[in-house]
Amino acid sequence: MKFRVAALCLVLVALPSQATERWKFDTKLAVTGDPVSGVYPHLDGAGRKHLAVTSQSVAAIWEDNRSGKPQVYVARKANDRDRFSTAMQVSRGEAYEPAIASLPQNRFVLAWEQDGAIHARILTDSGLGMPVELASMGASHVSLASFGERIFASWREQQNRLWFVKVAALSVTAAGKLGVESIVPVEVAGLETQVLFPSIAVNDAGLCVAWEDRRAGHTRLLVSQSPDQAQSFGEPQHLNEFLSNRNQYDQGNGVTRVSLAPFAQDEILAAWMDKRRGGLGYGIFAALGSDGGAIFGPNEKVHGEAGDRQPHYNPAVSGNPNGDFVVAWDDFRRGDSDIWLSAYNEDDEWSQDFSPAIASGAGEQSHPAIALDDQGRLHLLWMERGDIDAPGRLWYGRAMPR
Amino acid sequence: MLQMSRLTITRLCSVLLCLLTLSSGSVLAAPPEGYNFLPLTAASEQSSANNKPMLLYFGRYGCSTCRKMHAEVFSDAAVNKQYNNEFVLAYVDTESGNRIRLANGETTTEMQFASRSRILGTPTFIYFSAEQKPLFKKAGFQSIEQMNHYGDFVAQGHYRTMSLQDYLASL
């Protein structure tokens, strides 16, 4: 009997660690300095692409108002260093919601909204390249994806009162300048209703864009795939399932802030906030896409049972060519906000939720961005505030796979 | 009755009372037709300047219960008259990227404002006194009768002498 009780205890103790602690965090570094009164960093870009890694370094991009106006900043850290560089100002005017993606040879591409226009530039070991304007007015919510030397940017744009999701194919010239090869709308016909926060991902099989779409009279997530490097796009498909039809007023539950990332050779992970649980607030739901996002599987609930009765916010996703993928988000199930992670377990089911100690505890830890590198190391960027309205700072953490 | 927690009131006070400006490009997503709903900051300023109570409506584009209330409650002539005349009306789209700029220098979106205000469902209504003090929160469908009672409780100043629960019991 004693043996059985001991064995049961061992199982109960062992199960959570097997299910949740897939990574062990060994590094926590400040990206920005101590909180400064009146300075508020934000990580609110489309698709939450605020962190990118190369084989030699990691870079973070964000917006804050240290100059008196919202501006975009970037900081980077070489793998063999234990501190981030001084923040470099990327934007001018008034700027918001940036994105970053990595390129070969330890370079990064950056994009952001500036005074209603979309701008992009390259970051190399030598510093920032000249900015290039991708859209001149009425544009916002830019997101980035890269695959080798190929770079793609998506954003929303309003022209003559009609809304478009647009995608640019970019390249880096021999002189190291960022060039625009093409800009096409995902759908040729503009919409009278808004499109919001498109997210983009690319791999060997193709490129896909997912966004919040209001043409149905409520918000649905649509996704469209391009097999020819953003020269043309397929008919948009529904990403989220419509699980409510309770009465004449009901056209489906709320969905918002979709994030996309490639994984394996040709697959795409999508995750978003989904209100299908009704008055419990948003859950985190996901779908796995194949053939570069041409086909997505059924919706899957990401957060575990422990989070079933709480609202969840700000999902970020990342994957690597080895087939690993992970979702991060924040929620306040323990009173104030903490960062949470989930990934597939050995049974190809979403693991129990895991809150890294470095990104939880007292205060508000929220708005994660993640990058999973080719070695399976998980890089995490997040915002921390003493309380919900206090000045903030940004932290970076790195975890090794167990 | 849904009582507002002290934490929620503190959060709303600290955020609402320091609202300055909302970007001019803001577009209201879907408040009911026939009402003078304003972006939050403009409404907050107007409430303060005119010493009028404010109704803050957290909605969502396509929200089914919001649609039901628009069709069955906000369509009522008495509700329309009371709220248009006696309240300053503010609308926040809980999924929008419209920006709210705070007096302390922070700029955030309506979506982020709703999440930090711990708004779990829509519609959610928060009533403010003429002194900009958050009084109570109501989430989910509210009937014509309920909206009229809440309106009377605030607009006629009963909140100064009794709780909403006591007021409703006295009717």
XYZ file of C-alpha atoms in Angstrom:
573
model
C 0.000 0.000 0.000
C 2.807 2.336 0.944
C 4.434 1.595 -2.385
C 1.227 2.424 -4.272
C 0.810 5.754 -2.471
C 4.436 6.642 -3.077
C 4.115 5.696 -6.742
C 0.962 7.799 -7.096
C 2.710 10.771 -5.488
C 5.614 10.362 -7.848
C 3.284 10.328 -10.833
C 1.448 13.421 -9.606
C 4.698 15.266 -9.069
C 6.226 14.114 -12.325
C 3.298 14.832 -14.628
C 3.304 18.638 -14.518
C 7.021 18.891 -15.149
C 6.844 16.479 -18.073
C 3.988 18.386 -19.569
C 5.100 21.932 -19.039
C 8.771 22.482 -18.554
C 9.915 21.930 -22.074
C 12.423 24.749 -21.810
C 14.678 25.829 -18.977
C 15.310 29.563 -18.829
C 18.937 30.364 -18.041
C 19.145 34.009 -19.051
C 17.268 37.178 -18.095
C 18.540 40.510 -19.409
C 17.166 44.035 -19.419
C 16.368 45.384 -22.877
C 15.458 48.808 -21.546
C 16.638 50.416 -18.329
C 14.817 50.883 -15.069
C 11.278 52.236 -15.460
C 11.214 55.991 -15.979
C 8.285 58.093 -14.862
C 6.079 58.834 -17.834
C 7.789 56.414 -20.229
C 5.663 53.540 -21.522
C 7.103 50.890 -23.839
C 4.655 48.957 -25.987
C 4.755 45.632 -27.821
C 1.510 45.845 -29.770
C 2.514 45.231 -33.398
C 0.516 43.126 -35.859
C 1.415 39.474 -35.340
C 3.560 40.432 -32.314
C 6.815 40.204 -34.315
C 8.982 42.187 -31.906
C 11.876 39.742 -31.540
C 14.130 38.081 -34.123
C 17.259 35.937 -33.971
C 20.122 35.178 -36.311
C 22.862 32.616 -35.703
C 24.937 35.388 -34.120
C 22.576 37.779 -32.361
C 19.086 38.661 -31.170
C 17.250 41.950 -31.746
C 14.160 43.483 -30.148
C 11.969 46.279 -31.508
C 9.340 48.286 -29.662
C 7.674 51.681 -29.351
C 8.006 54.053 -26.438
C 7.572 57.749 -25.674
C 10.940 58.568 -24.062
C 11.409 61.430 -26.517
C 8.021 62.923 -25.692
C 6.381 61.308 -28.725
C 5.819 57.657 -29.564
C 8.887 56.417 -31.488
C 10.223 53.052 -32.532
C 13.489 51.737 -31.081
C 15.628 48.668 -31.674
C 18.317 47.054 -29.526
C 20.432 44.008 -30.264
C 22.691 41.605 -28.414
C 25.427 39.353 -29.741
C 25.140 35.774 -28.563
C 28.410 36.037 -26.651
C 27.442 39.250 -24.848
C 25.397 39.567 -21.681
C 23.810 42.939 -22.372
C 21.755 44.626 -25.061
C 23.054 47.583 -27.024
C 21.823 51.069 -26.312
C 18.446 51.552 -27.964
C 18.683 53.005 -31.463
C 15.841 55.254 -32.610
C 14.417 53.845 -35.817
C 11.592 56.273 -36.628
C 10.775 59.960 -36.855
C 7.516 61.875 -36.550
C 5.061 59.800 -34.508
C 5.530 56.060 -34.850
C 3.821 52.898 -33.659
C 3.516 49.122 -33.849
C 6.846 47.964 -35.325
C 7.923 44.541 -36.569
C 11.271 42.806 -37.071
C 12.527 39.767 -39.012
C 15.971 38.217 -39.379
C 18.117 37.921 -42.498
C 21.299 35.974 -43.300
C 24.685 37.488 -42.397
C 23.486 38.799 -39.047
C 21.104 41.363 -40.515
C 17.545 42.312 -39.622
C 14.722 44.062 -41.438
C 12.517 46.495 -39.502
C 9.111 47.984 -40.368
C 6.796 50.387 -38.568
C 3.950 52.877 -38.937
C 5.024 56.506 -39.029
C 2.497 59.345 -39.361
C 0.063 57.053 -41.166
C 2.696 55.682 -43.564
C 4.613 52.388 -43.537
C 8.404 52.483 -43.482
C 11.101 49.788 -43.479
C 14.877 49.692 -43.152
C 17.752 47.253 -42.676
C 19.794 46.813 -39.502
C 23.311 45.455 -39.963
C 26.450 45.307 -37.871
C 27.217 48.759 -39.290
C 23.947 50.231 -38.072
C 20.650 51.301 -39.608
C 20.185 51.573 -43.364
C 18.189 54.280 -45.089
C 14.429 53.976 -44.547
C 12.160 53.058 -47.452
C 8.504 54.082 -47.612
C 6.190 51.176 -48.437
C 2.875 53.060 -48.168
C 2.477 56.805 -48.053
C -0.772 57.397 -46.168
C -3.747 55.725 -44.535
C -1.645 52.671 -43.657
C -0.965 50.886 -40.369
C -0.619 47.472 -38.673
C 2.533 46.335 -40.506
C 3.912 42.814 -40.067
C 7.070 41.162 -41.457
C 8.255 37.724 -42.560
C 11.533 36.532 -44.036
C 12.884 33.340 -45.569
C 16.528 33.411 -46.547
C 17.025 36.649 -48.448
C 13.317 36.956 -49.229
C 11.431 39.608 -47.237
C 7.695 40.261 -47.152
C 5.679 42.941 -45.382
C 1.921 43.094 -44.899
C -0.180 46.005 -43.707
C -3.671 47.475 -43.931
C -4.329 50.516 -46.049
C -7.325 52.755 -46.685
C -7.652 54.317 -50.138
C -10.669 56.386 -51.137
C -12.512 55.059 -48.085
C -11.906 51.434 -49.091
C -9.794 49.066 -47.024
C -7.109 46.714 -48.352
C -4.608 44.226 -46.968
C -1.424 44.799 -48.941
C 1.748 42.751 -49.224
C 5.158 43.936 -50.418
C 7.982 41.743 -51.635
C 11.303 43.321 -50.642
C 14.922 42.555 -51.344
C 18.330 43.768 -50.286
C 20.455 45.107 -53.111
C 24.137 44.345 -53.597
C 24.821 47.729 -52.057
C 22.926 46.697 -48.954
C 19.890 48.856 -49.609
C 16.328 47.729 -49.097
C 14.389 47.636 -52.355
C 10.688 47.199 -53.113
C 10.066 44.560 -55.785
C 6.263 44.584 -55.742
C 3.239 45.678 -53.740
C -0.077 43.926 -54.333
C -3.413 43.855 -52.502
C -4.476 40.436 -51.241
C -7.893 41.168 -52.739
C -8.166 43.545 -55.683
C -11.540 44.917 -54.613
C -11.395 47.139 -51.558
C -13.813 46.778 -48.671
C -16.061 49.363 -47.062
C -15.522 47.615 -43.739
C -12.254 47.597 -41.840
C -9.515 45.018 -42.028
C -7.216 44.927 -38.996
C -3.841 43.611 -37.828
C -2.728 41.338 -40.691
C 0.004 38.882 -39.800
C 2.299 37.245 -42.354
C 4.424 34.076 -42.527
C 6.504 32.448 -45.248
C 8.328 29.170 -45.864
C 9.434 26.992 -48.769
C 5.877 26.113 -49.738
C 4.480 29.611 -49.909
C 3.402 32.688 -48.056
C 0.195 33.393 -46.213
C -1.483 36.379 -44.590
C -4.225 36.262 -41.951
C -6.227 39.244 -40.739
C -9.318 40.446 -38.873
C -12.084 41.073 -41.377
C -15.390 42.861 -40.705
C -17.183 42.377 -44.025
C -19.551 39.779 -42.567
C -20.995 42.308 -40.128
C -18.807 41.001 -37.340
C -15.155 40.059 -37.076
C -13.868 36.878 -38.702
C -10.308 35.778 -39.273
C -9.506 35.272 -42.924
C -6.357 33.784 -44.395
C -5.030 33.894 -47.936
C -2.080 32.029 -49.410
C 0.272 33.079 -52.163
C 2.142 30.342 -54.037
C 4.220 32.798 -56.102
C 6.032 34.987 -53.581
C 3.283 37.574 -53.138
C 2.589 38.157 -56.817
C -0.950 36.819 -56.422
C -3.158 35.531 -53.627
C -5.813 32.866 -53.406
C -9.426 33.359 -52.358
C -9.487 34.147 -48.611
C -10.475 31.226 -46.409
C -12.001 31.238 -42.946
C -9.500 30.579 -40.184
C -11.688 30.575 -37.095
C -14.753 28.371 -36.757
C -18.146 29.943 -36.101
C -19.378 28.268 -32.980
C -22.401 30.345 -32.092
C -25.700 30.911 -33.793
C -27.946 31.408 -30.842
C -30.447 33.878 -32.239
C -31.186 36.240 -35.096
C -28.500 38.647 -33.897
C -25.696 36.119 -33.577
C -23.231 35.772 -36.424
C -20.341 34.209 -34.521
C -18.086 34.878 -31.593
C -15.448 37.590 -31.339
C -11.931 36.898 -32.593
C -8.949 39.215 -32.648
C -5.151 39.611 -32.959
C -4.043 36.639 -35.038
C -0.355 35.742 -35.096
C 1.357 33.538 -37.717
C 4.695 31.711 -37.796
C 6.258 29.050 -40.029
C 7.492 25.741 -38.679
C 8.946 22.533 -40.159
C 9.452 22.766 -43.920
C 6.055 23.839 -45.157
C 3.748 24.340 -42.183
C 2.273 27.465 -40.576
C 1.026 27.980 -37.020
C -1.772 30.486 -36.380
C -2.969 31.521 -32.920
C -5.452 34.175 -31.866
C -7.773 35.468 -29.138
C -11.194 33.810 -29.441
C -14.367 34.590 -27.526
C -16.212 31.352 -28.170
C -16.342 30.756 -24.402
C -18.789 33.659 -23.997
C -18.616 35.671 -20.784
C -15.299 34.134 -19.755
C -13.447 36.450 -22.100
C -10.949 35.457 -24.747
C -9.353 32.029 -24.961
C -6.241 31.275 -26.987
C -7.020 29.119 -30.006
C -4.784 27.878 -32.804
C -4.775 26.081 -36.138
C -1.983 24.311 -37.978
C -1.636 24.971 -41.694
C 0.090 22.886 -44.328
C 1.461 23.719 -47.773
C 2.537 27.163 -46.684
C -0.868 27.968 -45.249
C -2.925 26.751 -48.205
C -4.940 24.496 -45.910
C -5.535 24.898 -42.182
C -6.690 22.149 -39.854
C -9.407 22.426 -37.194
C -9.249 25.007 -34.426
C -7.484 23.814 -31.269
C -7.718 25.222 -27.757
C -4.198 26.104 -26.647
C -4.510 26.994 -22.955
C -4.971 24.148 -20.507
C -7.786 23.364 -18.108
C -6.258 25.596 -15.436
C -6.888 28.548 -17.705
C -10.318 27.522 -18.879
C -12.196 30.079 -16.805
C -9.860 33.037 -17.279
C -9.436 35.512 -20.134
C -6.164 35.431 -22.074
C -4.473 38.102 -24.145
C -1.755 38.942 -26.665
C -0.829 35.588 -28.239
C 2.528 35.295 -29.982
C 3.769 32.302 -31.958
C 7.057 30.966 -33.237
C 8.420 27.825 -34.863
C 11.628 26.487 -36.360
C 12.612 24.292 -39.318
C 12.939 21.269 -37.028
C 9.185 21.264 -36.561
C 9.087 22.765 -33.074
C 6.502 25.458 -32.314
C 5.243 27.336 -29.278
C 2.547 29.838 -28.291
C 3.000 32.542 -25.643
C 0.369 34.821 -24.124
C -0.459 36.689 -20.927
C -3.264 36.341 -18.423
C -4.032 37.320 -14.841
C -5.207 33.991 -13.430
C -2.913 34.579 -10.423
C -4.150 38.095 -9.724
C -1.771 40.118 -11.820
C -0.559 39.348 -15.302
C 2.085 36.690 -16.069
C 3.535 35.223 -19.254
C 2.351 31.717 -20.198
C 3.607 29.209 -22.748
C 2.278 26.069 -24.363
C 3.620 23.676 -27.000
C 2.692 20.234 -28.270
C 3.597 17.388 -25.935
C 4.667 13.880 -26.890
C 1.059 13.038 -27.754
C 0.760 15.979 -30.151
C -1.586 17.742 -27.756
C -1.152 21.199 -26.248
C 0.747 20.899 -22.996
C -0.282 22.241 -19.654
C 0.321 25.980 -19.432
C 3.797 26.896 -18.268
C 4.654 30.264 -16.724
C 8.431 30.873 -16.661
C 9.599 32.138 -13.278
C 11.562 34.964 -14.901
C 8.365 36.328 -16.511
C 5.913 35.915 -13.659
C 5.416 36.906 -10.056
C 4.790 40.346 -8.573
C 3.822 43.087 -10.983
C 2.391 42.893 -14.485
C 4.302 40.783 -17.011
C 2.582 40.941 -20.352
C 2.721 41.361 -24.138
C 5.149 38.539 -25.017
C 7.050 38.156 -28.270
C 8.942 34.931 -28.963
C 11.477 33.426 -31.340
C 12.415 29.767 -31.516
C 15.846 29.301 -33.077
C 17.209 26.404 -35.112
C 18.784 24.862 -31.997
C 15.432 24.813 -30.242
C 16.316 27.665 -27.886
C 13.347 29.826 -26.971
C 13.884 33.589 -26.900
C 11.284 35.628 -25.027
C 10.660 39.371 -24.888
C 8.052 40.878 -22.594
C 6.909 44.034 -20.858
C 6.903 44.486 -17.095
C 5.070 47.082 -15.033
C 4.801 47.482 -11.284
C 1.064 47.809 -11.768
C -1.254 48.145 -14.720
C -0.758 51.916 -15.136
C 2.874 52.205 -14.015
C 5.837 53.007 -16.274
C 7.233 49.908 -17.908
C 10.417 48.216 -19.015
C 11.303 45.382 -21.380
C 13.008 42.123 -20.472
C 14.555 39.388 -22.566
C 14.894 35.759 -21.528
C 16.429 32.742 -23.219
C 15.622 29.117 -22.534
C 17.402 25.947 -23.497
C 15.385 22.920 -24.587
C 15.303 20.153 -21.994
C -26.112 43.638 -9.142
C -22.567 43.644 -10.374
C -20.578 45.719 -7.945
C -17.393 47.321 -9.229
C -14.367 46.163 -7.348
C -12.144 48.746 -5.734
C -9.357 47.649 -8.081
C -11.547 48.172 -11.133
C -12.666 51.578 -9.919
C -9.073 52.566 -9.220
C -8.018 51.423 -12.684
C -10.829 53.262 -14.397
C -10.305 56.408 -12.339
C -6.597 56.489 -13.041
C -7.058 55.942 -16.740
C -10.204 57.902 -17.442
C -9.437 60.974 -15.437
C -6.185 61.519 -17.252
C -7.476 61.012 -20.774
C -6.557 63.908 -22.991
C -6.962 63.294 -26.663
C -7.995 60.579 -29.032
C -6.492 60.397 -32.481
C -8.720 62.258 -34.896
C -8.847 59.319 -37.268
C -10.836 57.239 -34.830
C -13.890 55.546 -36.237
C -16.675 54.336 -33.981
C -17.254 50.679 -34.694
C -20.883 50.065 -33.939
C -22.692 52.061 -31.282
C -26.499 52.176 -31.611
C -27.956 54.514 -34.197
C -29.746 57.658 -33.045
C -27.415 58.286 -30.107
C -24.668 60.816 -29.630
C -21.906 58.352 -28.762
C -18.461 59.935 -28.771
C -14.925 58.572 -28.605
C -13.982 58.065 -24.977
C -11.696 61.047 -24.540
C -14.066 63.527 -26.136
C -16.888 62.189 -23.990
C -14.778 62.397 -20.843
C -13.870 66.005 -21.592
C -17.489 66.889 -22.348
C -18.741 65.210 -19.191
C -16.255 67.165 -17.119
C -16.898 70.482 -18.870
C -20.691 70.210 -18.716
C -20.900 68.552 -15.309
C -23.003 65.733 -16.775
C -22.893 62.043 -15.921
C -21.325 59.701 -18.462
C -22.276 56.265 -19.736
C -19.284 54.298 -21.036
C -20.340 51.502 -23.386
C -17.783 48.763 -24.112
C -18.994 47.069 -27.302
C -17.592 44.852 -29.999
C -18.144 44.915 -33.719
C -20.759 42.245 -34.429
C -21.448 41.448 -30.770
C -24.758 39.597 -30.727
C -26.003 40.854 -27.361
C -25.081 44.397 -28.390
C -27.147 43.974 -31.555
C -30.058 42.633 -29.532
C -29.895 45.615 -27.197
C -29.696 48.018 -30.128
C -32.807 46.463 -31.681
C -34.855 45.897 -28.546
C -33.680 48.454 -25.977
C -31.819 51.384 -27.501
C -34.622 51.636 -30.052
C -36.997 52.654 -27.266
C -37.953 56.323 -27.435
C -37.801 56.858 -23.670
C -34.350 55.295 -23.392
C -33.176 57.375 -26.327
C -34.522 60.584 -24.811
C -33.099 59.988 -21.369
C -29.611 58.944 -22.454
C -29.197 61.508 -25.215
C -30.403 64.345 -22.978
C -29.094 63.473 -19.552
C -25.832 61.664 -20.252
C -22.651 62.135 -22.166
C -22.198 58.902 -24.094
C -18.853 57.190 -24.733
C -18.207 54.110 -26.857
C -15.154 51.840 -26.845
C -14.723 49.070 -29.436
C -12.972 46.335 -27.459
C -11.216 44.935 -30.539
C -10.222 48.131 -32.317
C -6.765 49.569 -32.854
C -8.025 53.138 -32.390
C -5.556 54.968 -30.215
C -6.230 56.639 -26.902
C -3.645 59.080 -25.652
C -3.349 59.581 -21.936
C -2.311 62.739 -20.146
C 0.680 60.966 -18.632
C 2.068 60.495 -22.145
C 1.008 56.916 -22.725
C -0.713 56.047 -25.977
C -2.650 52.815 -26.156
C -5.437 51.285 -28.196
C -9.089 50.804 -27.306
C -8.475 47.049 -27.302
C -5.636 47.345 -24.816
C -7.650 49.807 -22.710
C -10.529 47.313 -22.545
C -8.258 44.439 -21.554
C -6.530 46.439 -18.821
C -9.987 47.492 -17.591
C -10.734 43.760 -17.243
C -13.736 43.879 -19.574
C -14.612 40.233 -20.180
C -17.764 40.500 -22.271
C -19.813 42.903 -24.312
C -21.886 44.872 -23.866
C -20.526 46.231 -20.624
C -21.827 49.550 -19.340
C -20.074 51.682 -16.747
C -21.912 54.632 -15.282
C -20.000 57.704 -14.110
C -21.290 60.526 -11.966
C -21.077 64.132 -13.085
C -17.989 64.301 -10.892
C -16.385 61.588 -13.098
C -16.601 58.983 -10.375
C -17.308 55.428 -11.598
C -20.522 54.294 -9.917
C -21.379 50.800 -11.104
C -20.891 48.332 -13.927
C -23.486 46.255 -15.759
C -22.470 43.473 -18.132
C -24.679 41.637 -20.611
C -28.230 42.291 -21.805
C -30.137 45.010 -19.943
C -33.871 45.558 -20.476
C -35.598 48.854 -21.221
C -36.851 48.972 -17.643
C -33.385 48.330 -16.248
C -31.790 50.982 -18.452
C -34.443 53.473 -17.369
C -33.885 52.684 -13.699
C -30.101 52.961 -14.007
C -30.525 56.229 -15.869
C -32.830 57.667 -13.199
C -30.530 56.504 -10.402
C -27.602 58.403 -11.863
C -29.241 61.391 -13.580
C -31.496 62.193 -10.606
C -28.605 61.963 -8.176
C -29.931 59.071 -6.076
C -26.392 57.628 -6.014
C -25.490 60.392 -3.558
C -27.755 58.957 -0.884
C -28.141 55.230 -1.534
C -26.765 52.235 -3.335
C -28.208 51.075 -6.627
C -29.422 47.921 -4.923
C -31.353 49.936 -2.333
C -32.707 52.235 -5.021
C -34.012 49.340 -7.114
C -35.573 47.755 -4.025
C -37.374 51.004 -3.238
C -39.163 51.168 -6.600
